[in-house]
Short mmCIF file of C-alpha atoms in Angstrom, two decimals:
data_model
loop_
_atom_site.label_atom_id
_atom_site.label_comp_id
_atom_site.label_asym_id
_atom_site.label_seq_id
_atom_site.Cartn_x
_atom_site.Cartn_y
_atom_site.Cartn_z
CA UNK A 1 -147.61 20.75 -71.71
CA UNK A 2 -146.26 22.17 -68.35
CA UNK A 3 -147.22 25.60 -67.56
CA UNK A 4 -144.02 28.13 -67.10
CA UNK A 5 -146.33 29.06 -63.54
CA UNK A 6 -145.71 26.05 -62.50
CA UNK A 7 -141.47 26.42 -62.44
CA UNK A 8 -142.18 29.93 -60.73
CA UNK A 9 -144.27 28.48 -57.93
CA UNK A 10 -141.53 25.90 -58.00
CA UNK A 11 -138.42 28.60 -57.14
CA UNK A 12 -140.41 30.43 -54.76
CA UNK A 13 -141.20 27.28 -52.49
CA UNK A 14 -137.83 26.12 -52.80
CA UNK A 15 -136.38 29.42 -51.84
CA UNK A 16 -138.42 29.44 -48.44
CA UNK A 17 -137.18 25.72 -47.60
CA UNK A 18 -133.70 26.67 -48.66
CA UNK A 19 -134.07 29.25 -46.22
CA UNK A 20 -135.63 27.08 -43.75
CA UNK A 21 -133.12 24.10 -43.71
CA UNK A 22 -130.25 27.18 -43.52
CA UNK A 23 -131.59 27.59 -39.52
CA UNK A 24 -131.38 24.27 -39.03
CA UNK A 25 -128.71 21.94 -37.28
CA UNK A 26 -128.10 18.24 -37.72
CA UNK A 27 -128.67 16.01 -34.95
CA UNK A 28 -126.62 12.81 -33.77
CA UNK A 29 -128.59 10.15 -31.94
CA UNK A 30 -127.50 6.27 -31.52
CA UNK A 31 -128.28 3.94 -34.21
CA UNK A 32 -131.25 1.03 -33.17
CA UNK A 33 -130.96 -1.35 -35.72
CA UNK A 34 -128.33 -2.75 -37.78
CA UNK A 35 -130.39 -3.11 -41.59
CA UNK A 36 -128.50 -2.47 -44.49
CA UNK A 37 -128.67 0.62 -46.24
CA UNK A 38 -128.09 0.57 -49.80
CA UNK A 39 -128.22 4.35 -51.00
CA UNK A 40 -128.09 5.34 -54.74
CA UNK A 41 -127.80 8.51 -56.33
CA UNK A 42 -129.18 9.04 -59.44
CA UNK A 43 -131.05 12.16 -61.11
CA UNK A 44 -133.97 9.66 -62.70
CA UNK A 45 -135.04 12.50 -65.36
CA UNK A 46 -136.05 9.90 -66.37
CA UNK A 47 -136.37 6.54 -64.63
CA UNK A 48 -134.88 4.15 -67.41
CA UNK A 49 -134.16 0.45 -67.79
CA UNK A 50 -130.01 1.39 -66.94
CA UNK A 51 -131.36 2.81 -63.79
CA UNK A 52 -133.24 -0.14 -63.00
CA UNK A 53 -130.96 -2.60 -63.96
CA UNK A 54 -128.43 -0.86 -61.85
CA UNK A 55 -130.72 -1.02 -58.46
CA UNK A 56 -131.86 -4.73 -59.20
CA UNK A 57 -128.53 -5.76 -59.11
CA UNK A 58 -127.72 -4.10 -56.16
CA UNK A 59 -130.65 -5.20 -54.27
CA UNK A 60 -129.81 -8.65 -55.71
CA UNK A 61 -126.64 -8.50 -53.52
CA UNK A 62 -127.84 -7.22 -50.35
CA UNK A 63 -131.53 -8.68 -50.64
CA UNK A 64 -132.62 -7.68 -46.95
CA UNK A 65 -131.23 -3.93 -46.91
CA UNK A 66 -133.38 -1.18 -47.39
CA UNK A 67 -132.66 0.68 -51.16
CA UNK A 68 -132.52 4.98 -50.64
CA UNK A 69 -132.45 6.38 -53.60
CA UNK A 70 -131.18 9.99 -53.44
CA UNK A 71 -133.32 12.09 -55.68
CA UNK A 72 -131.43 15.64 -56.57
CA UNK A 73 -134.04 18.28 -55.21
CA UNK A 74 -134.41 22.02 -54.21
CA UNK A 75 -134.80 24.40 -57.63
CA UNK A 76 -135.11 20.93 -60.15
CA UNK A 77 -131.83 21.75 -62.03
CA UNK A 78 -129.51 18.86 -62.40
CA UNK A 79 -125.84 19.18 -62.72
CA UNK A 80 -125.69 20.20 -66.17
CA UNK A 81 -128.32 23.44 -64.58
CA UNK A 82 -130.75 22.02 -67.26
CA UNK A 83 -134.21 21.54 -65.81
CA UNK A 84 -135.44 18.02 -64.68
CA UNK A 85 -138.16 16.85 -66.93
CA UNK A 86 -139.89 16.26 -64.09
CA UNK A 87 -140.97 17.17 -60.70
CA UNK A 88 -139.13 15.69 -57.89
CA UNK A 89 -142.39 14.33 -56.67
CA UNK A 90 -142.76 12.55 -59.53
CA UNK A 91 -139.60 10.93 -60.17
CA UNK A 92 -139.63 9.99 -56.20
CA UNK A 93 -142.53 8.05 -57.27
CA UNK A 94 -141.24 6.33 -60.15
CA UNK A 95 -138.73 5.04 -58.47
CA UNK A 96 -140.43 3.87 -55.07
CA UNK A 97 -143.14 2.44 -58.21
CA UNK A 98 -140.06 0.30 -59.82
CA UNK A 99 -138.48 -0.68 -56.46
CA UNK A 100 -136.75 1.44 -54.37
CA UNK A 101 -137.39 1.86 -50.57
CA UNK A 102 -137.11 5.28 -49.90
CA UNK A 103 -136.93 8.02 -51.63
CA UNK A 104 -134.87 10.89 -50.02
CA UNK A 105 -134.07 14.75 -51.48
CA UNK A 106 -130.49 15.21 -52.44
CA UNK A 107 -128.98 18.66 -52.93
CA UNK A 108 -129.90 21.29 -55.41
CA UNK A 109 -127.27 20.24 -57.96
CA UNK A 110 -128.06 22.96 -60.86
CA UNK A 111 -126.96 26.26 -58.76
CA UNK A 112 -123.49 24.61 -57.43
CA UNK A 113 -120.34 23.68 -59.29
CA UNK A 114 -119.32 20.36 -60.19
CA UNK A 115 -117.15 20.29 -56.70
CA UNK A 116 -119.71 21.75 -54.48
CA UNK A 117 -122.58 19.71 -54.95
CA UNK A 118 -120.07 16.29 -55.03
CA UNK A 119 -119.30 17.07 -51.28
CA UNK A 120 -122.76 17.18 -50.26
CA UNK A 121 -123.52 13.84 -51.83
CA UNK A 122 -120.90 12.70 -50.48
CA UNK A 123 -121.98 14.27 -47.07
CA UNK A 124 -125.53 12.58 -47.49
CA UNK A 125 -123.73 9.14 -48.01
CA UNK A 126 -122.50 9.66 -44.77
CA UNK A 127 -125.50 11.02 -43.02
CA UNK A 128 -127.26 7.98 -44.30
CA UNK A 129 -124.23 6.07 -43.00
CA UNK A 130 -124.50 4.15 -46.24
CA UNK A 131 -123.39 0.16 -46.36
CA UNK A 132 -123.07 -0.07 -49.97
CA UNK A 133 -123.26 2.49 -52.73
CA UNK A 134 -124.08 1.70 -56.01
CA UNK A 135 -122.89 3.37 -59.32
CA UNK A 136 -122.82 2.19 -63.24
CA UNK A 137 -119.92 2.76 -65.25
CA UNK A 138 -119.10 2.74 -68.65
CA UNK A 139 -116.20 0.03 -69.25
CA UNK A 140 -112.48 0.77 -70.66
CA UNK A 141 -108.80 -0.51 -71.14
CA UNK A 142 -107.20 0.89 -67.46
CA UNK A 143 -110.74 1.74 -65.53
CA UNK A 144 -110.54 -1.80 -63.39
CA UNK A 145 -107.49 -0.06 -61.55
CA UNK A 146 -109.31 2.53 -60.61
CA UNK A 147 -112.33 1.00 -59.94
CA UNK A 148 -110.04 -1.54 -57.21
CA UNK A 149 -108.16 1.28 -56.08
CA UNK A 150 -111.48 2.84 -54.98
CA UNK A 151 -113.35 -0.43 -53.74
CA UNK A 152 -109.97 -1.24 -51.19
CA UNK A 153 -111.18 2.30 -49.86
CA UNK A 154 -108.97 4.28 -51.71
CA UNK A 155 -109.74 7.97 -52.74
CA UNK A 156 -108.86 8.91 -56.44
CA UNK A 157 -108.87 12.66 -57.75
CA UNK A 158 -109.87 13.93 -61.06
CA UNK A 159 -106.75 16.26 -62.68
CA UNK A 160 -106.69 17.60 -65.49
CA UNK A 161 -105.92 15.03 -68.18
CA UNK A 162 -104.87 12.41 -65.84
CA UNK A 163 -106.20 10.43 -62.74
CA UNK A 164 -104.51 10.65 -59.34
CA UNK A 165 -104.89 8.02 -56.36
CA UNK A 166 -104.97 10.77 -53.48
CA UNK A 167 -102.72 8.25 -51.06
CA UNK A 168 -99.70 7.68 -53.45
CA UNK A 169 -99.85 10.60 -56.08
CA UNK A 170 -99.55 7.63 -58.45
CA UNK A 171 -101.18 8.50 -61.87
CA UNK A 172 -103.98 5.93 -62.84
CA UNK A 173 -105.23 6.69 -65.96
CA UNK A 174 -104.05 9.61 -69.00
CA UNK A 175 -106.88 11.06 -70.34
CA UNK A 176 -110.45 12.29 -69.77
CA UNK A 177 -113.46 10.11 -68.50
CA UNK A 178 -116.84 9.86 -69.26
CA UNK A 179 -119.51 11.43 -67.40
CA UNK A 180 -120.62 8.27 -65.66
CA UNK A 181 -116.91 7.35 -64.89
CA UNK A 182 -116.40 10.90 -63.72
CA UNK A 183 -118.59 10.99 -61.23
CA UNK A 184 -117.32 7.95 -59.19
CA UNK A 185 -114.23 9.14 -59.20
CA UNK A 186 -115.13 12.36 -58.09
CA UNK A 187 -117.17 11.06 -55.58
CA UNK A 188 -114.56 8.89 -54.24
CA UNK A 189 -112.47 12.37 -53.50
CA UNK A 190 -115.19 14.21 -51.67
CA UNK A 191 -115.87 10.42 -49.44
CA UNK A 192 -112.28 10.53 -48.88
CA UNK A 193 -112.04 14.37 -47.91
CA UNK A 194 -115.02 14.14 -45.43
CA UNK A 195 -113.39 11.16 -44.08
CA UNK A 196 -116.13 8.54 -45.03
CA UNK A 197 -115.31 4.58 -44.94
CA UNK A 198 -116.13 3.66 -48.09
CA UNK A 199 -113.59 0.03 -48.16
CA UNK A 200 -115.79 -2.76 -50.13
CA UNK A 201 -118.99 -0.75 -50.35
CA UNK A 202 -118.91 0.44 -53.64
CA UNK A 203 -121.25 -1.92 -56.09
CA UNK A 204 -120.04 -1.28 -59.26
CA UNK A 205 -122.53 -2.38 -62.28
CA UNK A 206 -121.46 -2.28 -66.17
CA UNK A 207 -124.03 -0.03 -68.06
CA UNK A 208 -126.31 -2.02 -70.32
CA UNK A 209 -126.36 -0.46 -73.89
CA UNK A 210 -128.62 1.22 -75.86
CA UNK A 211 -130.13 3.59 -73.39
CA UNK A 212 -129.63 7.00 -74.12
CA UNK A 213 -131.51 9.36 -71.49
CA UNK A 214 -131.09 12.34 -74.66
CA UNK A 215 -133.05 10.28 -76.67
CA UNK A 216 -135.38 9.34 -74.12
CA UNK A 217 -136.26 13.05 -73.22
CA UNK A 218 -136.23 13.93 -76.76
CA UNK A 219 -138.92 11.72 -78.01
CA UNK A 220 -141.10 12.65 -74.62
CA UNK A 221 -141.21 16.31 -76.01
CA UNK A 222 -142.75 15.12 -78.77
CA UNK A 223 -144.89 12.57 -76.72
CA UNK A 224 -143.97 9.49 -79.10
CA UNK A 225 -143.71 7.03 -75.89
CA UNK A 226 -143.69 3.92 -78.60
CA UNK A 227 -140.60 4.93 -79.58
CA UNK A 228 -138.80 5.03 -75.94
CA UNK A 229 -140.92 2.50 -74.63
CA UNK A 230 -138.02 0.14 -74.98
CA UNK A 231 -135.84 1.89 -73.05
CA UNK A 232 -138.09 3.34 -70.20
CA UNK A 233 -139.67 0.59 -67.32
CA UNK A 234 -143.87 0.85 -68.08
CA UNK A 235 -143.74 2.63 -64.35
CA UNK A 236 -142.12 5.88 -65.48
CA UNK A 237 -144.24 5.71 -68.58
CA UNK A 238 -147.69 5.34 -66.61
CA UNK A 239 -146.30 8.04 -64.53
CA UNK A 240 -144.89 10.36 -66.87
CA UNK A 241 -148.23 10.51 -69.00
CA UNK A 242 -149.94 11.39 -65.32
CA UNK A 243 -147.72 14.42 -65.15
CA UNK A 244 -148.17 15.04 -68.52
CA UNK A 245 -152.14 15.12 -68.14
CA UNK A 246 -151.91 17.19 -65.24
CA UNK A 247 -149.58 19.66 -67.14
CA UNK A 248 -147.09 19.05 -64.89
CA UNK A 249 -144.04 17.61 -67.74
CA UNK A 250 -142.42 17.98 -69.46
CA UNK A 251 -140.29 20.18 -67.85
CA UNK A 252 -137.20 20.21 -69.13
CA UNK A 253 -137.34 23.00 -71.47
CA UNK A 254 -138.66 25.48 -69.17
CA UNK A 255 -137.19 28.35 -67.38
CA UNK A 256 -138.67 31.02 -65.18
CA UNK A 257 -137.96 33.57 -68.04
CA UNK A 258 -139.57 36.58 -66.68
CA UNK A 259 -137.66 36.02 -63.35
CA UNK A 260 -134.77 36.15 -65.08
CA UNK A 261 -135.20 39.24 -66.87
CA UNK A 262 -136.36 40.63 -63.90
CA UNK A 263 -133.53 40.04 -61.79
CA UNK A 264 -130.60 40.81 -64.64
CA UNK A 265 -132.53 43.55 -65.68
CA UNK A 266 -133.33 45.83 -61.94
CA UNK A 267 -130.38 44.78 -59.69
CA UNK A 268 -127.11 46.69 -59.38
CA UNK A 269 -124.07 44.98 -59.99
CA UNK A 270 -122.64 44.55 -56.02
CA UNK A 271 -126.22 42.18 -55.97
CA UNK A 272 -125.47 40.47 -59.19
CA UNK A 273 -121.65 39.52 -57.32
CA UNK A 274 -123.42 38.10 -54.77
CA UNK A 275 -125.46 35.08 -56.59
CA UNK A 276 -123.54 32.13 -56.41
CA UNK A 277 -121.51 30.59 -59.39
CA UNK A 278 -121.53 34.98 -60.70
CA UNK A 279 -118.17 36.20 -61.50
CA UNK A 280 -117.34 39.41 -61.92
CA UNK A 281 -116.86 39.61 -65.37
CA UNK A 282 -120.56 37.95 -66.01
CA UNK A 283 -121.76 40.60 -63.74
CA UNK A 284 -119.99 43.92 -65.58
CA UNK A 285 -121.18 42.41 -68.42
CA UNK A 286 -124.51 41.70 -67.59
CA UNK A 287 -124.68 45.28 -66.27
CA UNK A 288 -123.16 46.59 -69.52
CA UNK A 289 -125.38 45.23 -72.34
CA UNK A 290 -128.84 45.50 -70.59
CA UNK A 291 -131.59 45.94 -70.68
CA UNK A 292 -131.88 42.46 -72.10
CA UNK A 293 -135.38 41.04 -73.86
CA UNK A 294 -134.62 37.19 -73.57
CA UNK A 295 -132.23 34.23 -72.37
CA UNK A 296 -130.57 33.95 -75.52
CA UNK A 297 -128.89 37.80 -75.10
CA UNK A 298 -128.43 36.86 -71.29
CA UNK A 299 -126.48 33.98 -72.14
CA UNK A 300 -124.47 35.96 -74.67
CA UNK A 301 -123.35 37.79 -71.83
CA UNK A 302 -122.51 34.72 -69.37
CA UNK A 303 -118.33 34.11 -69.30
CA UNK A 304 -117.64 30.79 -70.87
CA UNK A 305 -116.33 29.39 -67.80
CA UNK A 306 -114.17 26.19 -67.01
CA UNK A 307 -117.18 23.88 -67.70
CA UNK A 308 -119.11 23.32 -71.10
CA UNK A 309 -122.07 23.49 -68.40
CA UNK A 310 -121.44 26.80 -66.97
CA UNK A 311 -123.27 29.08 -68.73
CA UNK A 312 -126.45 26.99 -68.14
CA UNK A 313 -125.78 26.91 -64.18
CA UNK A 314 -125.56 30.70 -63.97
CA UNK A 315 -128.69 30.86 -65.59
CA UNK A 316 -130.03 28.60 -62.94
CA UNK A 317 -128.52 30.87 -60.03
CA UNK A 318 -130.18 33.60 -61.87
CA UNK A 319 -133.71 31.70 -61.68
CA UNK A 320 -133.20 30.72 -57.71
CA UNK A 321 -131.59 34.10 -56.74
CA UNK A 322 -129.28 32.66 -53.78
CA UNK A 323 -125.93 34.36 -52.68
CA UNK A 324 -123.14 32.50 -52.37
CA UNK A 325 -122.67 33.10 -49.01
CA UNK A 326 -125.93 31.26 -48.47
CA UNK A 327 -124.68 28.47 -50.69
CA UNK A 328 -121.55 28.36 -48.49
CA UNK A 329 -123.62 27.78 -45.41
CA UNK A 330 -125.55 25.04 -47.21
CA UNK A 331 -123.33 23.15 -47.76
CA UNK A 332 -120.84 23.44 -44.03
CA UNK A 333 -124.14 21.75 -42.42
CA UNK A 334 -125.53 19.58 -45.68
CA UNK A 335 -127.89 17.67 -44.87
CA UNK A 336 -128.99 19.68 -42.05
CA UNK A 337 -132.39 17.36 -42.45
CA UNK A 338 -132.64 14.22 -44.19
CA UNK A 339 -136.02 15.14 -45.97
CA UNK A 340 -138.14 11.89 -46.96
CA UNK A 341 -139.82 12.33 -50.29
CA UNK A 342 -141.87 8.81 -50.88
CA UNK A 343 -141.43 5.47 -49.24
CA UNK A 344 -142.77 2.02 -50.08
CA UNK A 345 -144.96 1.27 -46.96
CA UNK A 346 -144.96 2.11 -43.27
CA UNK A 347 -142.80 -1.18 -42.26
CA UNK A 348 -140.14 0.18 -44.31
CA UNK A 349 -140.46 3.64 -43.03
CA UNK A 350 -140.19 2.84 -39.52
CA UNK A 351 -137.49 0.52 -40.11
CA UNK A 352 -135.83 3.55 -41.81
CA UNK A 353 -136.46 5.60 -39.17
CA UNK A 354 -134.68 3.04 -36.29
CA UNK A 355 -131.46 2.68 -38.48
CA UNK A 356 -131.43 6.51 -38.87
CA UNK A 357 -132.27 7.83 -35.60
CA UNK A 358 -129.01 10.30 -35.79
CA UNK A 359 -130.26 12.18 -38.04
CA UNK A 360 -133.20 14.42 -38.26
CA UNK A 361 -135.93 13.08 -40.47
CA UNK A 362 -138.62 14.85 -42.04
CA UNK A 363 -141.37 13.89 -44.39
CA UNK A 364 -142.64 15.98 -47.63
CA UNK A 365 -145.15 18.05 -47.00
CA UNK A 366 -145.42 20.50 -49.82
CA UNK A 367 -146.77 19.24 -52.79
CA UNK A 368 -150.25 19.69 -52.84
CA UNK A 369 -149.75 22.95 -51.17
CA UNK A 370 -148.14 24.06 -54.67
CA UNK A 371 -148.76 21.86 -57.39
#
């Protein structure tokens, strides 16, 4: 089992390269070679048979491009601000292990809203100057004009209980979508917004069934691999049990408690204001009913929010302890550096590297520094 030291070292590296990639600037250079890039985003916690199936097809359409798969990064909270179950590292290696390319760091999903971190995959789509851009989807009666709206390059919005095509104001679709669906259409907005040519580069693969990634996580807590075998590639298995032996995973139902605590528990309210996705109301509150003993009673005190997620996020801002004003400038020059955490061989790095030239590359350093 993962050691809670571990997510601490965790936050405090990631809060220096946070920091770091804050002082830096992009840079533009001319292209020098004309490969295609294929670039994926997917959170791989973990690596499952959908996820494969997905990137097989895709590379089964553009066989000679080069497959970047955008693993979420900095603080290891996905969307939901649930912890990864595990490392970056790791699930960087799983995926160069069951076929990707390269492997790059995508934004640190668990302290922004939904909106926030959508631009900046968006804006690393672009900085990759993606060809085509896989998703999966989840089928139903009245998707298909969506999904052709967005594949002739059109952007759709999310509203609430409805779906919008951004050019004619037309509605698409009554209702909610599923996650999966969600996202593409969300993603479609923030490509559109950042002015992104996305016409006839979306790949758009039907979700095989009877993969559930809860499952999948659940029976890994409990170490029963035989019964998620089926629905895991023997890669992420293999590499999972590495992690596990090194008590790196599973990580996913860890939090830097004491952190926590510490920071609801000695800071004055104007500081608590400051951390990004804190409203005031969480913060008077917070202020209020301390001194608190555990997450549970800091939850109690978290605002309900517009998302069924939210509660879960601020108690990922309260783990990283960055100000939104900090966020703000993340995200105005995301990705600042397109950081490179694994890649299949040095042919396909330095083929990488010529296609991406306007763009400053870096390679991961840090993980045998901290883990």
């Amino acid at each position: 089992m993962a050691d809670v030291n571990l997510i601490k070292k965790i936050f405090k590296r990631d809060r220096n390269i946070f920091q770091n990639d804050l002082r830096m600037e992009p840079t533009y250079k001319s292209v020098e070679s004309d490969v295609k890039i294929i670039a994926d985003f997917t959170e791989y916690s973990p690596m499952h048979i959908g996820h494969k199936y997905c990137m097989d097809q895709a590379k089964k359409m553009v066989p000679n491009g080069i497959f970047v798969a955008v693993v979420p990064g900095l603080f290891e909270r996905n969307g939901r601000g649930n912890p990864y179950i595990m490392t970056r590292e790791a699930r960087a290696e799983v995926a160069v292990a069951v076929g990707a390319d390269i492997v790059v760091e995508g934004p640190p999903m668990g302290i922004m809203g939904s909106g926030q971190y959508s631009m900046c995959l968006a804006a690393i789509f672009k900085a990759l100057d993606a060809d085509y851009i896989p998703r999966g989807y989840r089928p139903f009666k009245g998707f298909n004009t969506i999904l052709e709206t967005i594949s002739n390059g059109g952007g759709v919005a999310p509203k609430p209980y409805k779906i919008v095509d951004m050019a004619t104001k037309n509605v698409l679709y009554k209702g909610k979508l599923h996650e999966d669906n969600y996202v593409i259409v969300s993603l479609s907005k923030s490509l559109k917004n950042i002015n992104f040519d996305f016409k006839d580069k979306f790949i758009f693969v039907k979700r095989i069934e009877g993969v559930s990634g809860t499952k999948i996580r659940e029976y890994i807590n409990f170490e029963d691999f035989k019964a998620a075998e089926d629905m895991m590639p023997p890669e992420t298995i293999n590499i999972l049990k590495g992690e596990i032996e090194q008590n790196r995973a599973p990580l996913n139902n860890l939090r830097d408690v004491h952190g926590i605590l510490e920071r609801v528990n000695n800071n004055d309210i104007e500081y608590l204001k400051l951390l990004t996705l804190m409203d005031d109301h969480t913060s008077e509150s917070l202020i209020e009913n301390r001194p608190f003993n555990s997450i549970l009673e800091v939850e109690k005190s978290i605002s309900r929010g517009f998302s069924r997620n939210h509660k879960n996020r601020v108690l990922s801002s309260l783990e990283a302890g960055i100000f939104k004003e900090d966020i703000h400038k993340y995200i105005d020059r995301y990705p600042s550096v397109i950081r490179i955490l694994k890649y299949k061989n040095e042919e396909v790095l330095n083929e990488f590297q010529k296609r991406i030239t306007h763009r400053r590359l870096e390679i991961w350093q840090w993980r045998m520094e901290i883990l």
